[in-house]
């Protein structure tokens, strides 16, 4: 294999192979290989044994051949599904970042006005701008725009609106401009149509058979005329006669011609056979080709080529649209479409088609769940188009590793979404301005889940300012690293907020002097459920908590579990509880002791609203426990949890007095205690006169 590429090494090959650790093999373009490589098994160990290329490459990677050598492979991501556990390291090439793209445009155009206009246009077009991360696409985009600018040197609004908006339109414009420059003679359209037909069938054969290098036999077989002018605009020659090879300028151009030929030379059986074959390939070889097929189903996109190649088939377009419709799995109304890479590919097809009515028809009222599927900026741009073509969907993008640029692409779609889950996405404070622009004056979004990100920072205030103009009813901010310094911003977000009903601030660190601001704002909000569990709150926060719930007419559920509220000020919270409308109070794991029982008793005694009280994970055993049980008899509590409270047999008479003839209590959890002893019978005797339906004694 080495000598085929480097014949001059024949005399040294033995020495070269003797020290494998000094060897690096580079295989560029795994996705373009005609071989199906199975990386799970390797058989070769003898470097002199003649065999197929794929077996040699796999054995080098698996180290059964030339153990210690290094192997570097490049590939489109679609081909990498089978190599995850084979290579020691997989690197994603990020391509051009924002500043790199700008520099490329400046260097390409050399004309400040053109480069500025071109870059601004591409930046406004999510799809084209995102594809600019690929240097080859950046070159094609600049080439197309420069062709457009040269054709009409004065840059007008009409020119800007006629520029390409999708990748298919980009390649249509690219090919149209080349045809315009090379088809000056009267039968130019006929010549171009002939060449694109023969070249297209050769391109399609190559795409379906993983072939990017062609020779004279292929040109003869597909009757491709080597017209030096037009031919050389699309195909490159290499080598010397008689061993001349031909490749398309770029693999993507080959994929475009492979799709275009079905619209030039439509045959129902051929296109169906191609679609069936394309779907059967698991290595992703036909993915871009299928996107072009769908892009060409748009009549306005096809019309750009009409002048150069004549009419393109509307029947082919209908054939492709019918095929897309069958790709979306059948769902019951109002259920979630479970997302994966295959579904994302279908979204790419819909995006290229620009057919919003088709998108709406395919997605309908189904919700979309892509949780756990990594989404790149390009994926987000495509998803944004899909969501903007639908109405009031619920979208789950939990743990999708959405980068900042990807989040920016999704923002316009927020006005079409009813519920959005973005938890576990490594979002930071710098994401807040983007999120703010998405929820500001948004009439549709009702639920926003931002939990398990890291939103603490100066821009968090932007998000909270926008919250006041939104219609959000449920906001999840648990585990977002918020501290006491975020409390003033939180306060401004909920103060006089007319729509917010549920706010989850669990697992943050809000203890501090500014916590009072949040509690003061709570009294003017419409919040019905507030979760503050695991916030490092201590007894010194109790006066602020008390001011937040005292005479609060809306709050129904308050979760204060897993804090440390034991202390002299705990009584303030319990006193305020009697004037609140709270129905559910979670106080589990708060280090409460027997000395808190009189305060608890005052909070529930004759309390007309409290229905659920969770006191699990505390240490309430002691003489004052009787006060709490005496107050229970006059409360309206229906569910009481004492799980893991160090209660012993001596607490049983007090428990008995609390449940005896109690008309409201339905659920009592006494698990994880130590109630065995002579007084346990008192509890059981009282049970017979209670209304308890569910008793936990595990």
XYZ file of C-alpha atoms in Angstrom, residues 39-608:
570
model
C -13.575 -1.407 13.382
C -14.761 -4.123 15.757
C -12.406 -6.797 14.401
C -8.877 -6.913 13.018
C -7.106 -9.965 11.558
C -3.807 -8.797 10.062
C -0.462 -8.941 11.795
C 1.941 -9.353 8.855
C 2.676 -6.080 7.014
C 3.743 -8.059 3.877
C 0.436 -9.906 3.522
C -1.530 -8.663 0.477
C -5.187 -7.898 1.248
C -7.917 -5.255 0.847
C -7.264 -1.657 1.887
C -10.049 -1.600 4.533
C -8.537 -4.609 6.359
C -5.116 -2.927 6.410
C -6.523 0.366 7.742
C -8.638 -1.346 10.439
C -5.706 -3.523 11.563
C -3.486 -0.446 11.879
C -6.139 1.291 14.000
C -6.721 -1.798 16.164
C -2.924 -2.203 16.520
C -2.833 -5.866 15.476
C -0.615 -4.615 12.617
C 2.500 -2.511 13.347
C 1.712 -2.188 17.060
C 2.670 1.252 18.359
C 2.089 3.168 15.119
C -0.151 6.255 15.072
C -3.207 6.614 12.841
C -5.026 9.864 12.023
C -8.346 9.754 10.156
C -10.594 12.582 9.032
C -14.288 12.157 8.363
C -17.649 13.853 8.230
C -19.345 13.215 11.612
C -21.993 10.940 10.055
C -19.435 8.179 9.490
C -18.130 8.217 13.059
C -20.949 6.309 14.770
C -19.009 3.022 14.625
C -15.636 4.332 15.875
C -16.522 5.846 19.266
C -14.716 3.224 21.348
C -11.899 2.530 18.892
C -9.858 5.738 18.728
C -8.043 7.141 21.752
C -9.138 10.659 20.858
C -11.881 12.143 18.690
C -11.546 15.828 17.838
C -14.274 17.977 16.333
C -12.926 20.539 13.856
C -14.679 23.795 14.770
C -13.645 25.560 11.545
C -13.872 29.353 11.206
C -15.048 31.269 14.270
C -16.766 34.658 13.892
C -13.601 36.756 13.471
C -12.047 34.187 11.087
C -15.114 34.458 8.830
C -14.895 38.249 8.772
C -11.175 38.135 7.877
C -11.879 35.612 5.094
C -14.564 37.878 3.589
C -12.278 40.944 3.759
C -9.427 39.057 2.088
C -11.670 37.480 -0.548
C -13.397 40.641 -1.762
C -10.626 43.178 -1.269
C -13.399 45.766 -1.663
C -14.534 47.167 1.674
C -18.099 47.956 0.550
C -18.631 44.523 -1.020
C -17.054 42.595 1.854
C -19.082 44.552 4.434
C -22.372 44.084 2.519
C -21.662 40.398 1.853
C -20.699 39.663 5.443
C -23.712 41.543 6.817
C -26.047 39.640 4.471
C -24.598 36.256 5.395
C -24.632 37.116 9.099
C -28.354 37.918 8.888
C -28.970 34.547 7.209
C -28.654 31.936 9.969
C -28.093 28.989 7.645
C -25.443 30.523 5.394
C -23.622 32.209 8.268
C -23.461 28.998 10.260
C -22.210 27.018 7.254
C -19.364 29.526 6.936
C -17.543 27.580 9.651
C -16.534 25.216 6.794
C -13.791 27.017 4.835
C -14.831 25.424 1.495
C -18.407 26.668 1.974
C -17.061 30.069 2.920
C -15.262 30.152 -0.438
C -18.385 29.052 -2.355
C -20.573 31.613 -0.544
C -18.112 34.418 -1.276
C -17.771 33.261 -4.890
C -21.555 33.306 -5.385
C -21.985 36.725 -3.743
C -19.121 38.201 -5.763
C -20.765 36.869 -8.964
C -24.023 38.563 -7.945
C -22.274 41.840 -7.109
C -20.319 41.874 -10.380
C -23.505 41.215 -12.365
C -25.112 44.214 -10.640
C -22.346 46.472 -9.264
C -24.807 48.844 -7.555
C -25.918 47.118 -4.373
C -29.671 47.658 -4.065
C -32.341 46.251 -1.740
C -33.705 44.277 -4.708
C -30.296 42.642 -5.206
C -30.027 41.758 -1.496
C -33.462 40.076 -1.439
C -32.555 37.998 -4.517
C -29.451 36.496 -2.863
C -29.509 32.797 -1.773
C -31.040 31.874 1.574
C -30.489 28.081 1.756
C -27.583 25.808 0.851
C -29.576 24.516 -2.144
C -30.175 28.075 -3.359
C -26.482 28.793 -2.819
C -25.456 25.970 -5.163
C -28.237 26.801 -7.648
C -26.885 30.364 -7.833
C -23.291 29.087 -8.068
C -24.135 26.785 -11.001
C -26.408 29.397 -12.664
C -23.656 31.990 -12.705
C -21.150 29.547 -14.203
C -23.689 28.531 -16.864
C -24.414 32.195 -17.618
C -20.704 32.875 -18.182
C -20.109 29.799 -20.360
C -23.354 29.502 -22.354
C -23.076 32.501 -24.645
C -23.954 30.578 -27.862
C -27.602 30.146 -28.969
C -27.882 26.480 -28.090
C -26.209 27.044 -24.739
C -29.199 25.828 -22.707
C -29.333 22.608 -24.748
C -25.584 22.013 -24.293
C -25.768 22.779 -20.551
C -28.782 20.479 -20.069
C -26.994 17.635 -21.874
C -23.812 18.065 -19.853
C -25.645 18.377 -16.495
C -27.692 15.258 -17.321
C -24.694 13.052 -18.162
C -22.527 14.579 -15.409
C -25.442 14.294 -12.957
C -25.944 10.558 -13.497
C -22.200 10.029 -13.033
C -22.312 12.134 -9.852
C -25.295 10.150 -8.556
C -23.518 6.843 -9.257
C -20.549 8.193 -7.303
C -22.615 9.344 -4.292
C -24.458 6.025 -4.038
C -21.246 3.999 -4.388
C -18.939 6.151 -2.273
C -16.926 7.240 -5.294
C -15.365 10.690 -5.698
C -12.625 9.865 -8.234
C -13.648 9.072 -11.830
C -11.649 8.089 -14.933
C -12.104 8.038 -18.719
C -14.162 4.825 -18.512
C -16.749 6.582 -16.313
C -16.917 9.538 -18.721
C -17.515 7.143 -21.616
C -20.055 5.061 -19.680
C -22.151 8.113 -18.736
C -21.492 9.920 -22.070
C -19.935 12.967 -20.365
C -18.542 15.268 -23.104
C -15.247 16.830 -22.093
C -16.184 20.335 -23.203
C -13.083 22.137 -21.986
C -14.923 25.343 -21.049
C -18.005 24.180 -19.156
C -16.620 20.786 -18.130
C -13.589 22.333 -16.414
C -15.846 24.652 -14.396
C -17.225 21.684 -12.451
C -14.609 18.911 -12.714
C -10.867 18.946 -12.034
C -8.325 16.789 -13.875
C -5.278 15.202 -12.258
C -2.548 12.879 -13.528
C -1.026 12.406 -16.968
C -2.549 10.541 -19.958
C -3.494 7.746 -20.070
C -3.987 7.763 -16.275
C -6.154 10.873 -15.927
C -8.561 11.118 -12.982
C -11.491 13.498 -12.555
C -13.060 14.847 -9.345
C -15.766 17.445 -8.783
C -14.598 20.798 -7.381
C -16.035 19.740 -4.034
C -17.872 16.653 -2.809
C -20.876 18.870 -2.019
C -21.012 20.000 -5.663
C -21.074 16.330 -6.730
C -23.964 15.741 -4.294
C -25.817 18.753 -5.737
C -25.509 17.499 -9.339
C -26.604 14.030 -8.211
C -29.851 15.567 -6.910
C -30.346 18.006 -9.799
C -30.300 15.280 -12.454
C -33.573 13.835 -11.092
C -35.269 17.154 -11.886
C -33.670 17.428 -15.345
C -34.264 13.799 -16.363
C -37.183 12.680 -14.156
C -38.045 9.002 -13.979
C -40.403 7.846 -11.213
C -38.821 4.395 -10.876
C -35.275 5.778 -10.854
C -35.949 8.405 -8.193
C -37.821 5.919 -5.985
C -34.993 3.385 -6.301
C -32.520 6.123 -5.355
C -34.599 7.225 -2.350
C -34.932 3.627 -1.129
C -31.202 3.068 -1.564
C -30.273 6.357 0.141
C -32.316 5.429 3.215
C -30.604 2.054 3.508
C -27.105 3.534 3.945
C -26.224 3.833 7.624
C -22.958 5.676 6.979
C -24.664 8.958 6.055
C -23.269 9.044 2.505
C -26.582 10.225 1.023
C -27.512 12.787 3.676
C -26.420 15.966 1.846
C -27.701 14.581 -1.473
C -31.163 14.097 0.068
C -31.132 17.653 1.414
C -30.472 18.947 -2.100
C -33.313 16.800 -3.469
C -35.663 18.388 -0.944
C -34.293 21.875 -1.596
C -34.985 21.508 -5.315
C -38.616 20.592 -4.553
C -39.141 24.342 -3.975
C -40.397 25.874 -7.240
C -38.807 29.311 -6.656
C -35.407 27.665 -6.092
C -35.738 25.601 -9.299
C -36.832 28.617 -11.323
C -33.362 30.161 -10.927
C -31.981 27.490 -13.297
C -34.801 27.576 -15.873
C -33.151 30.130 -18.170
C -29.961 28.031 -18.412
C -31.214 24.434 -18.569
C -34.904 24.706 -19.436
C -37.873 23.417 -17.430
C -37.203 21.270 -14.342
C -39.676 18.541 -13.384
C -42.569 19.480 -11.076
C -43.417 15.746 -10.908
C -40.028 15.088 -9.304
C -40.830 17.799 -6.735
C -44.180 16.164 -5.890
C -42.448 12.781 -5.624
C -39.926 14.184 -3.134
C -42.593 15.996 -1.066
C -44.622 12.774 -0.761
C -41.450 11.000 0.391
C -40.788 13.679 3.065
C -44.352 13.383 4.384
C -43.816 9.675 5.007
C -40.575 10.323 6.936
C -42.258 11.871 9.995
C -43.442 9.028 12.259
C -47.182 8.760 12.809
C -48.078 10.251 16.208
C -51.219 10.560 18.241
C -52.291 14.211 18.504
C -50.634 16.203 21.322
C -47.903 13.612 21.947
C -44.144 14.138 21.687
C -42.102 13.328 18.611
C -38.983 11.721 20.131
C -35.999 13.303 18.440
C -32.812 11.609 17.223
C -30.302 12.215 14.449
C -32.626 10.605 11.878
C -35.444 13.004 12.745
C -32.989 15.908 12.682
C -32.068 14.888 9.132
C -35.760 15.043 8.183
C -35.861 18.554 9.689
C -32.916 19.456 7.434
C -34.945 18.197 4.434
C -37.914 20.339 5.486
C -35.643 23.326 6.055
C -34.147 23.083 2.566
C -37.637 22.748 1.059
C -38.633 26.145 2.586
C -42.155 24.720 2.631
C -43.716 26.026 5.870
C -47.105 24.504 5.053
C -45.423 21.096 4.672
C -43.627 21.564 8.018
C -46.883 22.447 9.775
C -48.596 19.465 8.157
C -45.793 17.050 9.173
C -45.332 18.264 12.758
C -48.947 19.262 13.505
C -49.647 19.760 17.200
C -47.071 17.189 18.320
C -44.484 18.235 20.846
C -40.775 17.842 20.088
C -38.308 16.123 22.410
C -34.611 16.163 21.462
C -33.320 15.658 25.028
C -29.848 14.105 25.081
C -29.195 14.749 21.359
C -26.180 17.104 20.898
C -27.189 20.094 18.737
C -24.670 22.186 16.769
C -25.333 25.804 15.722
C -26.424 24.557 12.266
C -28.823 22.064 13.897
C -30.266 24.911 15.992
C -30.740 27.093 12.919
C -32.672 24.297 11.191
C -34.702 23.547 14.322
C -35.546 27.249 14.636
C -37.029 27.244 11.110
C -39.127 24.168 11.958
C -40.429 25.689 15.200
C -41.239 29.009 13.530
C -43.403 27.121 11.034
C -45.558 25.630 13.819
C -47.667 27.016 16.654
C -47.555 26.617 20.441
C -45.405 23.490 20.659
C -43.789 22.078 23.791
C -40.070 21.599 23.140
C -37.613 19.619 25.271
C -33.934 20.399 24.576
C -32.592 19.132 27.907
C -28.918 18.145 27.821
C -28.346 18.999 24.130
C -24.993 20.776 24.726
C -26.292 23.826 22.869
C -23.454 26.340 22.273
C -23.986 30.103 22.635
C -24.253 30.622 18.866
C -26.823 27.814 18.676
C -28.916 29.407 21.417
C -28.938 32.679 19.472
C -30.346 30.823 16.441
C -33.206 29.386 18.511
C -34.355 32.694 20.014
C -36.716 33.796 17.171
C -38.612 30.494 17.560
C -39.468 31.234 21.208
C -42.518 33.189 20.050
C -43.945 29.951 18.616
C -43.238 27.771 21.660
C -45.523 27.203 24.645
C -42.984 25.321 26.777
C -39.183 25.170 26.451
C -36.816 23.013 28.509
C -33.129 24.000 28.295
C -31.767 22.349 31.451
C -28.205 20.930 31.545
C -26.928 22.876 28.529
C -23.838 24.604 29.983
C -25.597 27.956 29.554
C -23.827 30.817 31.327
C -24.465 34.419 32.317
C -23.556 35.445 28.744
C -26.590 33.470 27.495
C -28.959 35.711 29.478
C -29.184 38.605 26.950
C -30.165 36.106 24.198
C -32.760 34.483 26.462
C -34.021 37.915 27.491
C -34.627 38.928 23.859
C -36.589 35.700 23.388
C -38.977 36.127 26.317
C -39.385 39.939 26.198
C -43.011 40.755 25.244
C -43.420 37.103 24.239
C -47.162 36.332 24.205
C -46.808 32.537 23.760
C -44.162 31.088 26.090
C -45.652 29.805 29.348
C -42.975 27.430 30.742
C -39.202 27.980 30.704
C -36.812 25.481 32.307
C -33.229 26.754 32.701
C -32.231 24.464 35.567
C -28.734 23.003 35.989
C -26.951 25.759 34.089
C -24.673 28.521 35.459
C -26.560 31.812 35.135
C -25.020 33.845 37.994
C -23.424 37.083 36.762
C -24.052 40.682 35.657
C -26.271 39.738 32.678
C -28.744 37.761 34.807
C -30.502 41.090 35.420
C -31.337 41.284 31.662
C -33.245 38.023 31.905
C -35.170 39.162 34.970
C -35.999 42.552 33.407
C -37.439 40.748 30.362
C -39.436 38.414 32.627
C -41.670 41.307 33.686
C -42.924 41.779 30.105
C -43.351 38.054 29.369
C -46.362 35.791 29.909
C -44.311 33.037 31.578
C -46.236 31.111 34.234
C -43.550 28.598 35.289
C -39.823 29.346 35.586
C -37.301 26.685 36.627
C -34.018 28.128 37.932
C -32.907 25.318 40.232
C -29.179 24.517 40.367
C -28.105 27.609 38.433
C -25.367 28.789 40.882
C -27.385 31.865 41.916
C -26.202 33.663 45.050
C -27.500 36.389 47.359
C -26.312 39.016 44.838
C -28.905 37.719 42.347
C -31.767 38.375 44.757
C -32.342 42.041 43.737
C -32.622 40.927 40.072
C -34.971 38.068 41.015
C -37.002 40.572 43.028
C -37.362 42.925 40.039
C -38.461 39.978 37.904
C -41.300 38.842 40.167
C -42.409 42.212 41.632
C -45.938 42.961 40.368
C -45.459 40.214 37.748
C -49.040 39.404 36.676
C -48.455 35.931 35.155
C -45.708 34.028 37.002
C -47.245 31.274 39.135
C -44.405 28.792 39.778
C -40.785 29.679 40.592
C -38.188 27.006 41.354
C -35.014 28.364 42.976
C -33.896 25.072 44.547
C -30.221 24.187 45.045
C -28.811 27.698 44.853
C -27.158 29.794 47.581
C -29.518 32.708 48.298
C -28.700 33.249 51.998
C -27.507 36.800 52.633
C -28.562 40.443 53.157
C -30.292 40.752 49.742
C -32.588 37.781 50.368
C -34.950 40.291 52.011
C -35.430 42.018 48.589
C -36.706 38.769 47.079
C -39.122 38.174 49.957
C -40.427 41.761 49.841
C -41.173 41.347 46.112
C -42.926 38.032 46.782
C -45.786 39.841 48.538
C -46.686 41.782 45.361
C -46.285 38.825 42.996
C -48.860 36.277 41.860
C -46.610 33.306 42.682
C -48.510 30.262 43.954
C -45.585 27.807 44.253
C -42.086 28.725 45.445
C -39.257 26.238 45.891
C -36.322 27.316 48.040
C -35.003 23.923 49.123
C -31.217 23.490 49.486
C -30.410 27.206 49.565
C -28.214 27.355 52.679
C -30.932 29.397 54.412
C -30.466 29.736 58.176
C -32.428 31.038 61.127
C -31.348 34.594 60.189
C -33.397 34.299 56.957
C -36.560 33.516 58.919
C -37.685 37.152 59.477
C -37.419 37.759 55.698
C -39.314 34.539 54.949
C -41.976 35.621 57.437
C -42.403 39.004 55.712
C -42.775 37.202 52.377
C -45.595 34.888 53.446
C -47.402 37.132 55.984
C -50.873 37.954 54.623
C -49.693 36.711 51.202
C -52.947 36.068 49.309
C -51.551 33.889 46.470
C -48.768 31.586 47.761
C -50.058 28.017 48.123
C -46.901 25.849 48.150
C -43.590 26.656 49.868
C -40.635 24.265 49.851
C -37.963 25.109 52.437
C -36.522 21.607 52.789
C -32.823 20.879 53.275
C -31.965 24.256 54.786
C -30.998 25.016 58.409
C -33.879 27.016 59.927
C -33.586 25.939 63.593
C -33.197 28.910 65.904
C -35.000 31.717 67.767
C -36.336 33.378 64.581
C -38.035 30.214 63.329
C -40.999 31.355 65.435
C -41.438 34.363 63.069
C -42.042 32.055 60.102
C -44.603 30.013 62.033
C -46.414 33.137 63.271
C -46.635 34.440 59.687
C -47.890 31.028 58.507
C -51.173 31.521 60.359
C -51.999 34.611 58.251
C -50.920 33.062 54.922
C -52.909 30.962 52.438
C -50.229 28.251 52.245
C -51.630 24.748 51.695
C -48.360 22.794 51.435
C -45.206 23.412 53.489
C -42.032 21.357 53.099
C -39.698 21.610 56.118
C -37.878 18.278 55.880
C -34.167 18.109 56.765
C -34.003 21.497 58.483
C -32.192 20.525 61.695
C -35.383 21.249 63.642
C -35.411 19.905 67.207
C -37.900 19.446 70.010
C -37.498 23.148 70.887
C -39.073 24.082 67.524
C -42.244 22.134 68.339
C -44.030 25.024 70.186
C -43.419 27.271 67.130
C -44.668 24.554 64.781
C -47.710 24.115 67.014
C -48.547 27.836 66.840
C -48.228 27.700 63.043
C -50.714 24.862 62.516
C -53.140 25.512 65.408
C -56.530 26.496 63.934
C -54.755 27.088 60.598
C -57.592 27.028 58.028
